[in-house]
Amino acid sequence: GLGAFTKDQVSQVPGVTAIVVAHRSGPSLDDTLASLRMQDYGRLRIVVAGADGDRSLEERVRAIVPDAEVSISNDDGGFGSSVNAVVDETALSAFLLICHDDVALAPDVVRILVEEATRSNAGVVGPKFINWHNPGIIQDVGLSIDKTGAPVPFVEVNELDQEQHDAVRDVFYTPAACMLIRSDLFRIVGGFDEVISFRGEDLDLCWRCHVAGARVVVAPDAVVRH
């Protein structure tokens, strides 16, 4: 594994730009930001996209992550549109970490996702999602689809986490609540479809990544509360 980085090694690992979309965010945003601040990955840049025009967001973000960048927009075109706007305006790192404002990442999530992207030569890597209030319950470990394109989860409702899904595997898509994607791949496929303003944008993005020849995998050792 990549393990812990020395100061000299930090400059040699791929950079990651985390994009957190904040929309009428509740207290969970503070947990999201704190968990990103605590990552053990040396080259992580944090950008918060305010999608509801709330100018107080900047002060709130800086109180938790002083060096975070904040982009406020009054044009709420949805989650995908907010991510695309940041990508269009930002000089990006090798990878994007796309996040909702209601996730909390274990401290090694970014490192594990980057490691798996490198090891598997994957374009998109997702974590294991567990229940926010009951971390013993699995929420998602990637999803498949049926012949109509409808999502098909690999886990049952309220399924207990007993390490039964802890092997790395290829999936059709992984939720955009927390997803690592190569920046060049994101641009090649055109980013999120901005016509999809609510749900389904992650399935559509990963579908186009498959068409482009990229692998989509889940690395369950990376654990995210959602």
C-alpha positions as YAML, in Angstrom:
chain: A
units: angstrom
residues:
- id: 1
  name: GLY
  ca: [0.00, 0.00, 0.00]
- id: 2
  name: LEU
  ca: [0.91, 3.65, -0.14]
- id: 3
  name: GLY
  ca: [1.17, 3.74, 3.65]
- id: 4
  name: ALA
  ca: [2.08, 6.88, 5.54]
- id: 5
  name: PHE
  ca: [3.99, 9.51, 3.58]
- id: 6
  name: THR
  ca: [7.26, 11.15, 4.50]
- id: 7
  name: LYS
  ca: [7.60, 14.84, 3.67]
- id: 8
  name: ASP
  ca: [9.72, 14.05, 0.61]
- id: 9
  name: GLN
  ca: [7.25, 11.45, -0.67]
- id: 10
  name: VAL
  ca: [4.24, 13.78, -0.59]
- id: 11
  name: SER
  ca: [5.30, 15.55, -3.79]
- id: 12
  name: GLN
  ca: [5.50, 12.21, -5.59]
- id: 13
  name: VAL
  ca: [1.92, 11.03, -5.01]
- id: 14
  name: PRO
  ca: [-0.95, 12.05, -7.31]
- id: 15
  name: GLY
  ca: [-2.80, 15.18, -6.28]
- id: 16
  name: VAL
  ca: [-6.48, 14.96, -5.35]
- id: 17
  name: THR
  ca: [-9.03, 17.78, -5.54]
- id: 18
  name: ALA
  ca: [-12.02, 17.14, -3.27]
- id: 19
  name: ILE
  ca: [-15.19, 18.88, -4.43]
- id: 20
  name: VAL
  ca: [-17.92, 19.09, -1.79]
- id: 21
  name: VAL
  ca: [-21.29, 20.35, -3.00]
- id: 22
  name: ALA
  ca: [-23.08, 22.19, -0.20]
- id: 23
  name: HIS
  ca: [-26.80, 22.80, -0.64]
- id: 24
  name: ARG
  ca: [-28.87, 24.02, 2.31]
- id: 25
  name: SER
  ca: [-26.41, 22.05, 4.39]
- id: 26
  name: GLY
  ca: [-27.21, 20.85, 7.85]
- id: 27
  name: PRO
  ca: [-24.76, 19.96, 10.63]
- id: 28
  name: SER
  ca: [-23.44, 17.01, 8.63]
- id: 29
  name: LEU
  ca: [-21.41, 19.39, 6.44]
- id: 30
  name: ASP
  ca: [-19.19, 20.14, 9.43]
- id: 31
  name: ASP
  ca: [-18.52, 16.40, 9.79]
- id: 32
  name: THR
  ca: [-17.76, 16.11, 6.07]
- id: 33
  name: LEU
  ca: [-15.23, 18.93, 6.19]
- id: 34
  name: ALA
  ca: [-13.64, 17.71, 9.42]
- id: 35
  name: SER
  ca: [-13.22, 14.22, 7.96]
- id: 36
  name: LEU
  ca: [-11.53, 15.64, 4.86]
- id: 37
  name: ARG
  ca: [-9.23, 17.77, 7.02]
- id: 38
  name: MET
  ca: [-8.20, 14.60, 8.92]
- id: 39
  name: GLN
  ca: [-7.23, 12.59, 5.82]
- id: 40
  name: ASP
  ca: [-3.77, 11.05, 5.94]
- id: 41
  name: TYR
  ca: [-3.18, 11.90, 2.28]
- id: 42
  name: GLY
  ca: [-0.57, 14.57, 1.72]
- id: 43
  name: ARG
  ca: [-1.80, 16.17, -1.52]
- id: 44
  name: LEU
  ca: [-5.48, 16.89, -0.92]
- id: 45
  name: ARG
  ca: [-7.03, 20.15, -2.01]
- id: 46
  name: ILE
  ca: [-10.56, 20.94, -0.76]
- id: 47
  name: VAL
  ca: [-13.06, 23.00, -2.76]
- id: 48
  name: VAL
  ca: [-16.58, 23.63, -1.43]
- id: 49
  name: ALA
  ca: [-19.21, 24.53, -4.01]
- id: 50
  name: GLY
  ca: [-22.09, 26.46, -2.46]
- id: 51
  name: ALA
  ca: [-25.06, 25.73, -4.68]
- id: 52
  name: ASP
  ca: [-27.65, 27.88, -2.92]
- id: 53
  name: GLY
  ca: [-26.09, 31.34, -2.87]
- id: 54
  name: ASP
  ca: [-25.52, 31.28, 0.90]
- id: 55
  name: ARG
  ca: [-22.71, 33.78, 1.50]
- id: 56
  name: SER
  ca: [-22.30, 32.67, 5.12]
- id: 57
  name: LEU
  ca: [-20.96, 29.35, 3.87]
- id: 58
  name: GLU
  ca: [-17.43, 30.67, 3.42]
- id: 59
  name: GLU
  ca: [-17.03, 31.61, 7.07]
- id: 60
  name: ARG
  ca: [-18.46, 28.26, 8.14]
- id: 61
  name: VAL
  ca: [-16.08, 26.31, 5.90]
- id: 62
  name: ARG
  ca: [-12.98, 28.30, 6.85]
- id: 63
  name: ALA
  ca: [-13.69, 27.75, 10.55]
- id: 64
  name: ILE
  ca: [-13.15, 24.02, 9.97]
- id: 65
  name: VAL
  ca: [-10.75, 23.93, 7.01]
- id: 66
  name: PRO
  ca: [-8.93, 27.28, 6.89]
- id: 67
  name: ASP
  ca: [-7.21, 26.61, 3.57]
- id: 68
  name: ALA
  ca: [-10.30, 25.32, 1.74]
- id: 69
  name: GLU
  ca: [-11.49, 27.14, -1.37]
- id: 70
  name: VAL
  ca: [-15.14, 28.20, -1.53]
- id: 71
  name: SER
  ca: [-17.15, 28.88, -4.68]
- id: 72
  name: ILE
  ca: [-20.64, 30.37, -4.22]
- id: 73
  name: SER
  ca: [-23.23, 30.15, -6.98]
- id: 74
  name: ASN
  ca: [-26.76, 31.53, -7.13]
- id: 75
  name: ASP
  ca: [-27.58, 29.26, -10.08]
- id: 76
  name: ASP
  ca: [-28.72, 25.98, -8.52]
- id: 77
  name: GLY
  ca: [-28.73, 23.65, -11.49]
- id: 78
  name: GLY
  ca: [-28.28, 20.58, -9.33]
- id: 79
  name: PHE
  ca: [-25.43, 18.52, -7.97]
- id: 80
  name: GLY
  ca: [-23.83, 17.64, -11.30]
- id: 81
  name: SER
  ca: [-23.97, 21.20, -12.54]
- id: 82
  name: SER
  ca: [-22.22, 22.42, -9.37]
- id: 83
  name: VAL
  ca: [-19.40, 19.90, -9.78]
- id: 84
  name: ASN
  ca: [-18.99, 20.73, -13.47]
- id: 85
  name: ALA
  ca: [-18.73, 24.45, -12.70]
- id: 86
  name: VAL
  ca: [-15.85, 23.86, -10.27]
- id: 87
  name: VAL
  ca: [-14.09, 21.59, -12.77]
- id: 88
  name: ASP
  ca: [-14.45, 24.22, -15.50]
- id: 89
  name: GLU
  ca: [-13.02, 26.96, -13.29]
- id: 90
  name: THR
  ca: [-10.28, 25.05, -11.49]
- id: 91
  name: ALA
  ca: [-6.83, 23.78, -12.38]
- id: 92
  name: LEU
  ca: [-7.33, 20.19, -11.38]
- id: 93
  name: SER
  ca: [-5.23, 17.52, -9.74]
- id: 94
  name: ALA
  ca: [-4.79, 14.01, -11.17]
- id: 95
  name: PHE
  ca: [-7.94, 12.84, -9.36]
- id: 96
  name: LEU
  ca: [-11.26, 14.33, -8.31]
- id: 97
  name: LEU
  ca: [-12.94, 13.25, -5.09]
- id: 98
  name: ILE
  ca: [-16.61, 14.15, -5.49]
- id: 99
  name: CYS
  ca: [-18.60, 14.40, -2.25]
- id: 100
  name: HIS
  ca: [-22.05, 15.18, -0.95]
- id: 101
  name: ASP
  ca: [-22.33, 17.35, 2.16]
- id: 102
  name: ASP
  ca: [-23.60, 14.47, 4.32]
- id: 103
  name: VAL
  ca: [-20.70, 12.01, 4.36]
- id: 104
  name: ALA
  ca: [-17.93, 11.37, 6.87]
- id: 105
  name: LEU
  ca: [-14.79, 9.70, 5.59]
- id: 106
  name: ALA
  ca: [-12.52, 7.49, 7.66]
- id: 107
  name: PRO
  ca: [-9.03, 9.09, 7.80]
- id: 108
  name: ASP
  ca: [-7.52, 6.70, 5.22]
- id: 109
  name: VAL
  ca: [-10.27, 6.84, 2.58]
- id: 110
  name: VAL
  ca: [-8.53, 9.10, 0.05]
- id: 111
  name: ARG
  ca: [-5.29, 7.14, 0.31]
- id: 112
  name: ILE
  ca: [-7.03, 3.79, -0.18]
- id: 113
  name: LEU
  ca: [-9.08, 5.02, -3.14]
- id: 114
  name: VAL
  ca: [-6.02, 6.45, -4.90]
- id: 115
  name: GLU
  ca: [-4.04, 3.29, -4.17]
- id: 116
  name: GLU
  ca: [-6.78, 1.12, -5.69]
- id: 117
  name: ALA
  ca: [-7.16, 3.37, -8.73]
- id: 118
  name: THR
  ca: [-3.44, 2.93, -9.34]
- id: 119
  name: ARG
  ca: [-3.35, -0.80, -8.61]
- id: 120
  name: SER
  ca: [-6.45, -1.68, -10.65]
- id: 121
  name: ASN
  ca: [-5.90, 0.92, -13.37]
- id: 122
  name: ALA
  ca: [-9.46, 2.05, -12.64]
- id: 123
  name: GLY
  ca: [-11.05, 5.28, -13.81]
- id: 124
  name: VAL
  ca: [-13.58, 5.43, -10.97]
- id: 125
  name: VAL
  ca: [-13.25, 4.03, -7.45]
- id: 126
  name: GLY
  ca: [-15.92, 4.05, -4.77]
- id: 127
  name: PRO
  ca: [-15.79, 3.24, -1.03]
- id: 128
  name: LYS
  ca: [-18.00, 1.12, 1.18]
- id: 129
  name: PHE
  ca: [-20.89, 3.25, 2.49]
- id: 130
  name: ILE
  ca: [-22.24, 2.53, 5.95]
- id: 131
  name: ASN
  ca: [-25.23, 3.94, 7.78]
- id: 132
  name: TRP
  ca: [-24.60, 7.37, 9.34]
- id: 133
  name: HIS
  ca: [-26.29, 6.55, 12.67]
- id: 134
  name: ASN
  ca: [-25.59, 2.81, 12.75]
- id: 135
  name: PRO
  ca: [-22.15, 2.05, 11.28]
- id: 136
  name: GLY
  ca: [-22.78, -1.68, 11.61]
- id: 137
  name: ILE
  ca: [-25.25, -1.48, 8.72]
- id: 138
  name: ILE
  ca: [-24.00, -1.47, 5.12]
- id: 139
  name: GLN
  ca: [-25.61, 1.06, 2.82]
- id: 140
  name: ASP
  ca: [-23.82, 0.41, -0.50]
- id: 141
  name: VAL
  ca: [-20.76, -1.31, -1.95]
- id: 142
  name: GLY
  ca: [-21.32, -0.23, -5.52]
- id: 143
  name: LEU
  ca: [-24.35, -1.12, -7.62]
- id: 144
  name: SER
  ca: [-25.29, -2.97, -10.77]
- id: 145
  name: ILE
  ca: [-28.25, -2.29, -13.09]
- id: 146
  name: ASP
  ca: [-30.97, -4.45, -14.59]
- id: 147
  name: LYS
  ca: [-31.84, -4.67, -18.29]
- id: 148
  name: THR
  ca: [-33.95, -1.50, -18.04]
- id: 149
  name: GLY
  ca: [-31.10, 0.51, -16.49]
- id: 150
  name: ALA
  ca: [-32.63, 0.54, -12.98]
- id: 151
  name: PRO
  ca: [-30.18, 0.30, -10.05]
- id: 152
  name: VAL
  ca: [-29.59, -3.11, -8.48]
- id: 153
  name: PRO
  ca: [-27.76, -3.00, -5.11]
- id: 154
  name: PHE
  ca: [-25.41, -5.74, -3.95]
- id: 155
  name: VAL
  ca: [-26.61, -5.49, -0.35]
- id: 156
  name: GLU
  ca: [-29.96, -6.09, 1.32]
- id: 157
  name: VAL
  ca: [-31.81, -3.40, 3.26]
- id: 158
  name: ASN
  ca: [-30.35, -3.17, 6.79]
- id: 159
  name: GLU
  ca: [-27.71, -5.80, 6.00]
- id: 160
  name: LEU
  ca: [-25.15, -6.15, 8.79]
- id: 161
  name: ASP
  ca: [-21.52, -5.53, 7.89]
- id: 162
  name: GLN
  ca: [-19.69, -8.79, 8.62]
- id: 163
  name: GLU
  ca: [-16.93, -8.21, 6.04]
- id: 164
  name: GLN
  ca: [-18.86, -10.27, 3.49]
- id: 165
  name: HIS
  ca: [-18.47, -7.53, 0.86]
- id: 166
  name: ASP
  ca: [-14.89, -6.53, 1.61]
- id: 167
  name: ALA
  ca: [-13.25, -7.74, -1.60]
- id: 168
  name: VAL
  ca: [-12.34, -5.25, -4.31]
- id: 169
  name: ARG
  ca: [-14.62, -5.80, -7.31]
- id: 170
  name: ASP
  ca: [-15.80, -4.26, -10.53]
- id: 171
  name: VAL
  ca: [-19.26, -2.65, -10.38]
- id: 172
  name: PHE
  ca: [-21.46, -0.83, -12.84]
- id: 173
  name: TYR
  ca: [-21.53, 2.35, -10.79]
- id: 174
  name: THR
  ca: [-20.78, 3.81, -7.40]
- id: 175
  name: PRO
  ca: [-22.75, 6.60, -5.69]
- id: 176
  name: ALA
  ca: [-21.61, 10.18, -6.20]
- id: 177
  name: ALA
  ca: [-21.95, 10.71, -2.44]
- id: 178
  name: CYS
  ca: [-18.22, 9.93, -2.41]
- id: 179
  name: MET
  ca: [-16.46, 8.91, -5.60]
- id: 180
  name: LEU
  ca: [-12.88, 9.15, -6.83]
- id: 181
  name: ILE
  ca: [-12.50, 9.69, -10.58]
- id: 182
  name: ARG
  ca: [-9.53, 10.48, -12.78]
- id: 183
  name: SER
  ca: [-9.71, 14.13, -13.78]
- id: 184
  name: ASP
  ca: [-8.82, 13.43, -17.40]
- id: 185
  name: LEU
  ca: [-11.56, 10.79, -17.62]
- id: 186
  name: PHE
  ca: [-14.11, 13.19, -16.12]
- id: 187
  name: ARG
  ca: [-13.32, 15.72, -18.83]
- id: 188
  name: ILE
  ca: [-13.18, 13.13, -21.63]
- id: 189
  name: VAL
  ca: [-16.73, 11.94, -20.89]
- id: 190
  name: GLY
  ca: [-18.01, 15.50, -20.48]
- id: 191
  name: GLY
  ca: [-18.58, 15.51, -16.74]
- id: 192
  name: PHE
  ca: [-22.03, 15.12, -15.23]
- id: 193
  name: ASP
  ca: [-25.09, 15.44, -17.45]
- id: 194
  name: GLU
  ca: [-26.59, 18.72, -16.25]
- id: 195
  name: VAL
  ca: [-30.04, 17.71, -17.49]
- id: 196
  name: ILE
  ca: [-30.10, 15.27, -14.56]
- id: 197
  name: SER
  ca: [-30.67, 17.58, -11.61]
- id: 198
  name: PHE
  ca: [-31.66, 15.04, -8.97]
- id: 199
  name: ARG
  ca: [-30.58, 11.37, -8.68]
- id: 200
  name: GLY
  ca: [-29.14, 9.20, -11.40]
- id: 201
  name: GLU
  ca: [-26.25, 11.48, -12.30]
- id: 202
  name: ASP
  ca: [-23.74, 8.98, -10.86]
- id: 203
  name: LEU
  ca: [-25.18, 6.03, -12.81]
- id: 204
  name: ASP
  ca: [-25.11, 8.07, -16.02]
- id: 205
  name: LEU
  ca: [-21.53, 9.25, -15.45]
- id: 206
  name: CYS
  ca: [-20.21, 5.76, -14.72]
- id: 207
  name: TRP
  ca: [-22.10, 4.37, -17.73]
- id: 208
  name: ARG
  ca: [-20.25, 6.80, -19.99]
- id: 209
  name: CYS
  ca: [-16.98, 5.89, -18.29]
- id: 210
  name: HIS
  ca: [-17.61, 2.25, -19.17]
- id: 211
  name: VAL
  ca: [-18.30, 3.23, -22.76]
- id: 212
  name: ALA
  ca: [-14.98, 5.09, -22.77]
- id: 213
  name: GLY
  ca: [-13.24, 1.86, -21.69]
- id: 214
  name: ALA
  ca: [-12.64, 2.72, -18.03]
- id: 215
  name: ARG
  ca: [-13.05, 0.37, -15.09]
- id: 216
  name: VAL
  ca: [-15.34, 1.23, -12.18]
- id: 217
  name: VAL
  ca: [-14.42, -0.57, -8.96]
- id: 218
  name: VAL
  ca: [-15.22, -0.51, -5.27]
- id: 219
  name: ALA
  ca: [-12.52, -0.59, -2.59]
- id: 220
  name: PRO
  ca: [-14.42, -1.59, 0.59]
- id: 221
  name: ASP
  ca: [-11.46, -0.97, 2.88]
- id: 222
  name: ALA
  ca: [-12.30, 2.72, 2.35]
- id: 223
  name: VAL
  ca: [-15.26, 3.31, 4.67]
- id: 224
  name: VAL
  ca: [-17.62, 6.30, 4.46]
- id: 225
  name: ARG
  ca: [-20.60, 7.06, 6.69]
- id: 226
  name: HIS
  ca: [-23.56, 8.41, 4.71]
...
